[in-house]
Amino acid sequence: MTMPSPERRDLHAFVARHHRLLLTTHVNPDGDGLGSEVAMALWLRGLGHEVRILNDSPVPAAFGFLARHVPIETFEETAAERAFDAADALVVLDVSNKQRIGRLAPLLDRHLVPVAVVDHHASHATGFGQVNVIEPEASATGEIVYDLIRESGRELDADLAEALYVALMTDTGSFRFSNTDSHAHRMAADLLTHGLDPQRIHAQVHSHA
């Protein structure tokens, strides 16, 4: 595996410095945002961190099965204030525009919590975190999370693989979109070695369409 970029090294150092991490994604979350959150939460918990996921919007029914791995909380003002009080740092996934995290955005100003951003969108490519891992060449944010997990030396398991597969599958249009490159296919092939059932996952995601 190639050496991590300076930005990725900064992200690894960021998560190592903080014990209680809060994760979020954009309003109206999709499979990439949710899959990336769950995969990162499982990875960080495996490293011994306390991790919570808090989003502005509820989890769409199509992705509810991901919440069996890690609870995914929906914004409620009092509970959100407590979550920020308890957190050492915030990791924002699949969005690099602060306003797109919805009702969580104003809390950043009140709590002054350190922020890391992990995203693959070219817009707002500078990010708003102390650490910004923004890679527009990636097919999905889940692809970046996958690389971070592999760089850390963590072995994948079935739950991690499922969350990452959902992220990759949904943001590549089930591998039909032009952003589906060789790295995405290699990642998918690796994830499938962990006992995934792609047909079942596809059916779960699209049964609520």
PDB file of N, CA, C and O in Angstrom, residues 12-52:
ATOM      1  N   HIS A  12      -5.279  10.658  10.776  1.00  0.00           N
ATOM      2  CA  HIS A  12      -4.912   9.595  11.732  1.00  0.00           C
ATOM      3  C   HIS A  12      -4.440  10.208  13.058  1.00  0.00           C
ATOM      4  O   HIS A  12      -4.794   9.718  14.139  1.00  0.00           O
ATOM      5  N   ALA A  13      -3.646  11.268  12.973  1.00  0.00           N
ATOM      6  CA  ALA A  13      -3.174  11.926  14.196  1.00  0.00           C
ATOM      7  C   ALA A  13      -4.338  12.589  14.933  1.00  0.00           C
ATOM      8  O   ALA A  13      -4.386  12.574  16.177  1.00  0.00           O
ATOM      9  N   PHE A  14      -5.268  13.151  14.193  1.00  0.00           N
ATOM     10  CA  PHE A  14      -6.437  13.812  14.789  1.00  0.00           C
ATOM     11  C   PHE A  14      -7.246  12.824  15.618  1.00  0.00           C
ATOM     12  O   PHE A  14      -7.587  13.098  16.783  1.00  0.00           O
ATOM     13  N   VAL A  15      -7.579  11.672  15.044  1.00  0.00           N
ATOM     14  CA  VAL A  15      -8.397  10.719  15.794  1.00  0.00           C
ATOM     15  C   VAL A  15      -7.612  10.116  16.960  1.00  0.00           C
ATOM     16  O   VAL A  15      -8.192   9.768  17.989  1.00  0.00           O
ATOM     17  N   ALA A  16      -6.290  10.025  16.819  1.00  0.00           N
ATOM     18  CA  ALA A  16      -5.484   9.499  17.923  1.00  0.00           C
ATOM     19  C   ALA A  16      -5.475  10.446  19.122  1.00  0.00           C
ATOM     20  O   ALA A  16      -5.352  10.015  20.268  1.00  0.00           O
ATOM     21  N   ARG A  17      -5.619  11.754  18.848  1.00  0.00           N
ATOM     22  CA  ARG A  17      -5.569  12.762  19.923  1.00  0.00           C
ATOM     23  C   ARG A  17      -6.868  12.854  20.712  1.00  0.00           C
ATOM     24  O   ARG A  17      -6.882  13.414  21.810  1.00  0.00           O
ATOM     25  N   HIS A  18      -7.954  12.360  20.171  1.00  0.00           N
ATOM     26  CA  HIS A  18      -9.268  12.580  20.773  1.00  0.00           C
ATOM     27  C   HIS A  18      -9.925  11.244  21.123  1.00  0.00           C
ATOM     28  O   HIS A  18      -9.927  10.316  20.314  1.00  0.00           O
ATOM     29  N   HIS A  19     -10.478  11.189  22.320  1.00  0.00           N
ATOM     30  CA  HIS A  19     -11.057   9.928  22.808  1.00  0.00           C
ATOM     31  C   HIS A  19     -12.560   9.839  22.565  1.00  0.00           C
ATOM     32  O   HIS A  19     -13.084   8.769  22.271  1.00  0.00           O
ATOM     33  N   ARG A  20     -13.262  10.957  22.679  1.00  0.00           N
ATOM     34  CA  ARG A  20     -14.727  10.968  22.542  1.00  0.00           C
ATOM     35  C   ARG A  20     -15.086  11.711  21.259  1.00  0.00           C
ATOM     36  O   ARG A  20     -15.034  12.940  21.207  1.00  0.00           O
ATOM     37  N   LEU A  21     -15.455  10.949  20.251  1.00  0.00           N
ATOM     38  CA  LEU A  21     -15.658  11.504  18.920  1.00  0.00           C
ATOM     39  C   LEU A  21     -17.129  11.479  18.532  1.00  0.00           C
ATOM     40  O   LEU A  21     -17.834  10.489  18.756  1.00  0.00           O
ATOM     41  N   LEU A  22     -17.569  12.586  17.962  1.00  0.00           N
ATOM     42  CA  LEU A  22     -18.928  12.708  17.449  1.00  0.00           C
ATOM     43  C   LEU A  22     -18.839  12.735  15.928  1.00  0.00           C
ATOM     44  O   LEU A  22     -18.007  13.457  15.367  1.00  0.00           O
ATOM     45  N   LEU A  23     -19.666  11.953  15.251  1.00  0.00           N
ATOM     46  CA  LEU A  23     -19.665  11.888  13.794  1.00  0.00           C
ATOM     47  C   LEU A  23     -20.977  12.450  13.254  1.00  0.00           C
ATOM     48  O   LEU A  23     -22.037  12.259  13.860  1.00  0.00           O
ATOM     49  N   THR A  24     -20.904  13.108  12.095  1.00  0.00           N
ATOM     50  CA  THR A  24     -22.123  13.576  11.433  1.00  0.00           C
ATOM     51  C   THR A  24     -21.924  13.589   9.937  1.00  0.00           C
ATOM     52  O   THR A  24     -20.802  13.441   9.424  1.00  0.00           O
ATOM     53  N   THR A  25     -23.040  13.782   9.211  1.00  0.00           N
ATOM     54  CA  THR A  25     -23.019  13.901   7.758  1.00  0.00           C
ATOM     55  C   THR A  25     -24.047  14.961   7.360  1.00  0.00           C
ATOM     56  O   THR A  25     -24.617  15.644   8.220  1.00  0.00           O
ATOM     57  N   HIS A  26     -24.278  15.080   6.069  1.00  0.00           N
ATOM     58  CA  HIS A  26     -25.149  16.134   5.557  1.00  0.00           C
ATOM     59  C   HIS A  26     -26.625  15.868   5.845  1.00  0.00           C
ATOM     60  O   HIS A  26     -27.026  14.751   6.157  1.00  0.00           O
ATOM     61  N   VAL A  27     -27.431  16.910   5.731  1.00  0.00           N
ATOM     62  CA  VAL A  27     -28.883  16.769   5.864  1.00  0.00           C
ATOM     63  C   VAL A  27     -29.380  15.799   4.795  1.00  0.00           C
ATOM     64  O   VAL A  27     -28.766  15.646   3.738  1.00  0.00           O
ATOM     65  N   ASN A  28     -30.501  15.129   5.096  1.00  0.00           N
ATOM     66  CA  ASN A  28     -31.053  14.127   4.184  1.00  0.00           C
ATOM     67  C   ASN A  28     -29.969  13.134   3.755  1.00  0.00           C
ATOM     68  O   ASN A  28     -29.618  13.030   2.575  1.00  0.00           O
ATOM     69  N   PRO A  29     -29.423  12.389   4.700  1.00  0.00           N
ATOM     70  CA  PRO A  29     -28.254  11.551   4.422  1.00  0.00           C
ATOM     71  C   PRO A  29     -28.564  10.442   3.427  1.00  0.00           C
ATOM     72  O   PRO A  29     -29.667   9.904   3.375  1.00  0.00           O
ATOM     73  N   ASP A  30     -27.555  10.101   2.646  1.00  0.00           N
ATOM     74  CA  ASP A  30     -27.660   9.034   1.665  1.00  0.00           C
ATOM     75  C   ASP A  30     -26.811   7.853   2.102  1.00  0.00           C
ATOM     76  O   ASP A  30     -26.252   7.826   3.205  1.00  0.00           O
ATOM     77  N   GLY A  31     -26.702   6.857   1.231  1.00  0.00           N
ATOM     78  CA  GLY A  31     -25.969   5.645   1.584  1.00  0.00           C
ATOM     79  C   GLY A  31     -24.505   5.877   1.823  1.00  0.00           C
ATOM     80  O   GLY A  31     -23.894   5.219   2.670  1.00  0.00           O
ATOM     81  N   ASP A  32     -23.907   6.817   1.088  1.00  0.00           N
ATOM     82  CA  ASP A  32     -22.485   7.091   1.285  1.00  0.00           C
ATOM     83  C   ASP A  32     -22.245   7.767   2.626  1.00  0.00           C
ATOM     84  O   ASP A  32     -21.352   7.373   3.385  1.00  0.00           O
ATOM     85  N   GLY A  33     -23.056   8.792   2.928  1.00  0.00           N
ATOM     86  CA  GLY A  33     -22.883   9.464   4.217  1.00  0.00           C
ATOM     87  C   GLY A  33     -23.097   8.532   5.390  1.00  0.00           C
ATOM     88  O   GLY A  33     -22.285   8.481   6.330  1.00  0.00           O
ATOM     89  N   LEU A  34     -24.180   7.757   5.353  1.00  0.00           N
ATOM     90  CA  LEU A  34     -24.503   6.855   6.466  1.00  0.00           C
ATOM     91  C   LEU A  34     -23.535   5.683   6.538  1.00  0.00           C
ATOM     92  O   LEU A  34     -23.064   5.315   7.624  1.00  0.00           O
ATOM     93  N   GLY A  35     -23.227   5.084   5.390  1.00  0.00           N
ATOM     94  CA  GLY A  35     -22.285   3.966   5.401  1.00  0.00           C
ATOM     95  C   GLY A  35     -20.918   4.394   5.891  1.00  0.00           C
ATOM     96  O   GLY A  35     -20.247   3.662   6.636  1.00  0.00           O
ATOM     97  N   SER A  36     -20.493   5.601   5.482  1.00  0.00           N
ATOM     98  CA  SER A  36     -19.196   6.113   5.932  1.00  0.00           C
ATOM     99  C   SER A  36     -19.190   6.364   7.433  1.00  0.00           C
ATOM    100  O   SER A  36     -18.205   6.068   8.130  1.00  0.00           O
ATOM    101  N   GLU A  37     -20.279   6.927   7.951  1.00  0.00           N
ATOM    102  CA  GLU A  37     -20.389   7.171   9.397  1.00  0.00           C
ATOM    103  C   GLU A  37     -20.291   5.865  10.180  1.00  0.00           C
ATOM    104  O   GLU A  37     -19.549   5.766  11.169  1.00  0.00           O
ATOM    105  N   VAL A  38     -21.071   4.885   9.768  1.00  0.00           N
ATOM    106  CA  VAL A  38     -21.105   3.621  10.506  1.00  0.00           C
ATOM    107  C   VAL A  38     -19.753   2.926  10.431  1.00  0.00           C
ATOM    108  O   VAL A  38     -19.240   2.415  11.439  1.00  0.00           O
ATOM    109  N   ALA A  39     -19.145   2.923   9.243  1.00  0.00           N
ATOM    110  CA  ALA A  39     -17.832   2.285   9.114  1.00  0.00           C
ATOM    111  C   ALA A  39     -16.799   2.986   9.982  1.00  0.00           C
ATOM    112  O   ALA A  39     -16.005   2.332  10.681  1.00  0.00           O
ATOM    113  N   MET A  40     -16.804   4.318   9.966  1.00  0.00           N
ATOM    114  CA  MET A  40     -15.828   5.036  10.791  1.00  0.00           C
ATOM    115  C   MET A  40     -16.097   4.815  12.277  1.00  0.00           C
ATOM    116  O   MET A  40     -15.141   4.657  13.063  1.00  0.00           O
ATOM    117  N   ALA A  41     -17.361   4.775  12.664  1.00  0.00           N
ATOM    118  CA  ALA A  41     -17.680   4.533  14.069  1.00  0.00           C
ATOM    119  C   ALA A  41     -17.181   3.156  14.515  1.00  0.00           C
ATOM    120  O   ALA A  41     -16.596   3.016  15.593  1.00  0.00           O
ATOM    121  N   LEU A  42     -17.404   2.144  13.693  1.00  0.00           N
ATOM    122  CA  LEU A  42     -16.937   0.791  14.029  1.00  0.00           C
ATOM    123  C   LEU A  42     -15.416   0.750  14.104  1.00  0.00           C
ATOM    124  O   LEU A  42     -14.839   0.115  15.002  1.00  0.00           O
ATOM    125  N   TRP A  43     -14.759   1.413  13.163  1.00  0.00           N
ATOM    126  CA  TRP A  43     -13.300   1.459  13.167  1.00  0.00           C
ATOM    127  C   TRP A  43     -12.783   2.139  14.436  1.00  0.00           C
ATOM    128  O   TRP A  43     -11.905   1.602  15.133  1.00  0.00           O
ATOM    129  N   LEU A  44     -13.329   3.308  14.746  1.00  0.00           N
ATOM    130  CA  LEU A  44     -12.834   4.055  15.902  1.00  0.00           C
ATOM    131  C   LEU A  44     -13.154   3.347  17.212  1.00  0.00           C
ATOM    132  O   LEU A  44     -12.342   3.363  18.147  1.00  0.00           O
ATOM    133  N   ARG A  45     -14.321   2.716  17.294  1.00  0.00           N
ATOM    134  CA  ARG A  45     -14.620   1.939  18.498  1.00  0.00           C
ATOM    135  C   ARG A  45     -13.623   0.798  18.660  1.00  0.00           C
ATOM    136  O   ARG A  45     -13.213   0.477  19.785  1.00  0.00           O
ATOM    137  N   GLY A  46     -13.243   0.201  17.551  1.00  0.00           N
ATOM    138  CA  GLY A  46     -12.240  -0.861  17.608  1.00  0.00           C
ATOM    139  C   GLY A  46     -10.888  -0.383  18.101  1.00  0.00           C
ATOM    140  O   GLY A  46     -10.096  -1.166  18.631  1.00  0.00           O
ATOM    141  N   LEU A  47     -10.633   0.916  17.927  1.00  0.00           N
ATOM    142  CA  LEU A  47      -9.391   1.514  18.427  1.00  0.00           C
ATOM    143  C   LEU A  47      -9.515   1.967  19.882  1.00  0.00           C
ATOM    144  O   LEU A  47      -8.568   2.514  20.434  1.00  0.00           O
ATOM    145  N   GLY A  48     -10.690   1.783  20.478  1.00  0.00           N
ATOM    146  CA  GLY A  48     -10.886   2.127  21.881  1.00  0.00           C
ATOM    147  C   GLY A  48     -11.520   3.480  22.135  1.00  0.00           C
ATOM    148  O   GLY A  48     -11.598   3.926  23.284  1.00  0.00           O
ATOM    149  N   HIS A  49     -11.998   4.153  21.082  1.00  0.00           N
ATOM    150  CA  HIS A  49     -12.625   5.460  21.253  1.00  0.00           C
ATOM    151  C   HIS A  49     -14.105   5.316  21.618  1.00  0.00           C
ATOM    152  O   HIS A  49     -14.753   4.325  21.276  1.00  0.00           O
ATOM    153  N   GLU A  50     -14.624   6.336  22.278  1.00  0.00           N
ATOM    154  CA  GLU A  50     -16.065   6.474  22.456  1.00  0.00           C
ATOM    155  C   GLU A  50     -16.601   7.251  21.254  1.00  0.00           C
ATOM    156  O   GLU A  50     -16.085   8.321  20.930  1.00  0.00           O
ATOM    157  N   VAL A  51     -17.614   6.701  20.602  1.00  0.00           N
ATOM    158  CA  VAL A  51     -18.093   7.297  19.351  1.00  0.00           C
ATOM    159  C   VAL A  51     -19.615   7.364  19.361  1.00  0.00           C
ATOM    160  O   VAL A  51     -20.287   6.404  19.745  1.00  0.00           O
ATOM    161  N   ARG A  52     -20.130   8.534  18.933  1.00  0.00           N
ATOM    162  CA  ARG A  52     -21.567   8.691  18.712  1.00  0.00           C
ATOM    163  C   ARG A  52     -21.789   9.262  17.325  1.00  0.00           C
ATOM    164  O   ARG A  52     -20.950  10.028  16.825  1.00  0.00           O
TER     165      ARG A  52
END
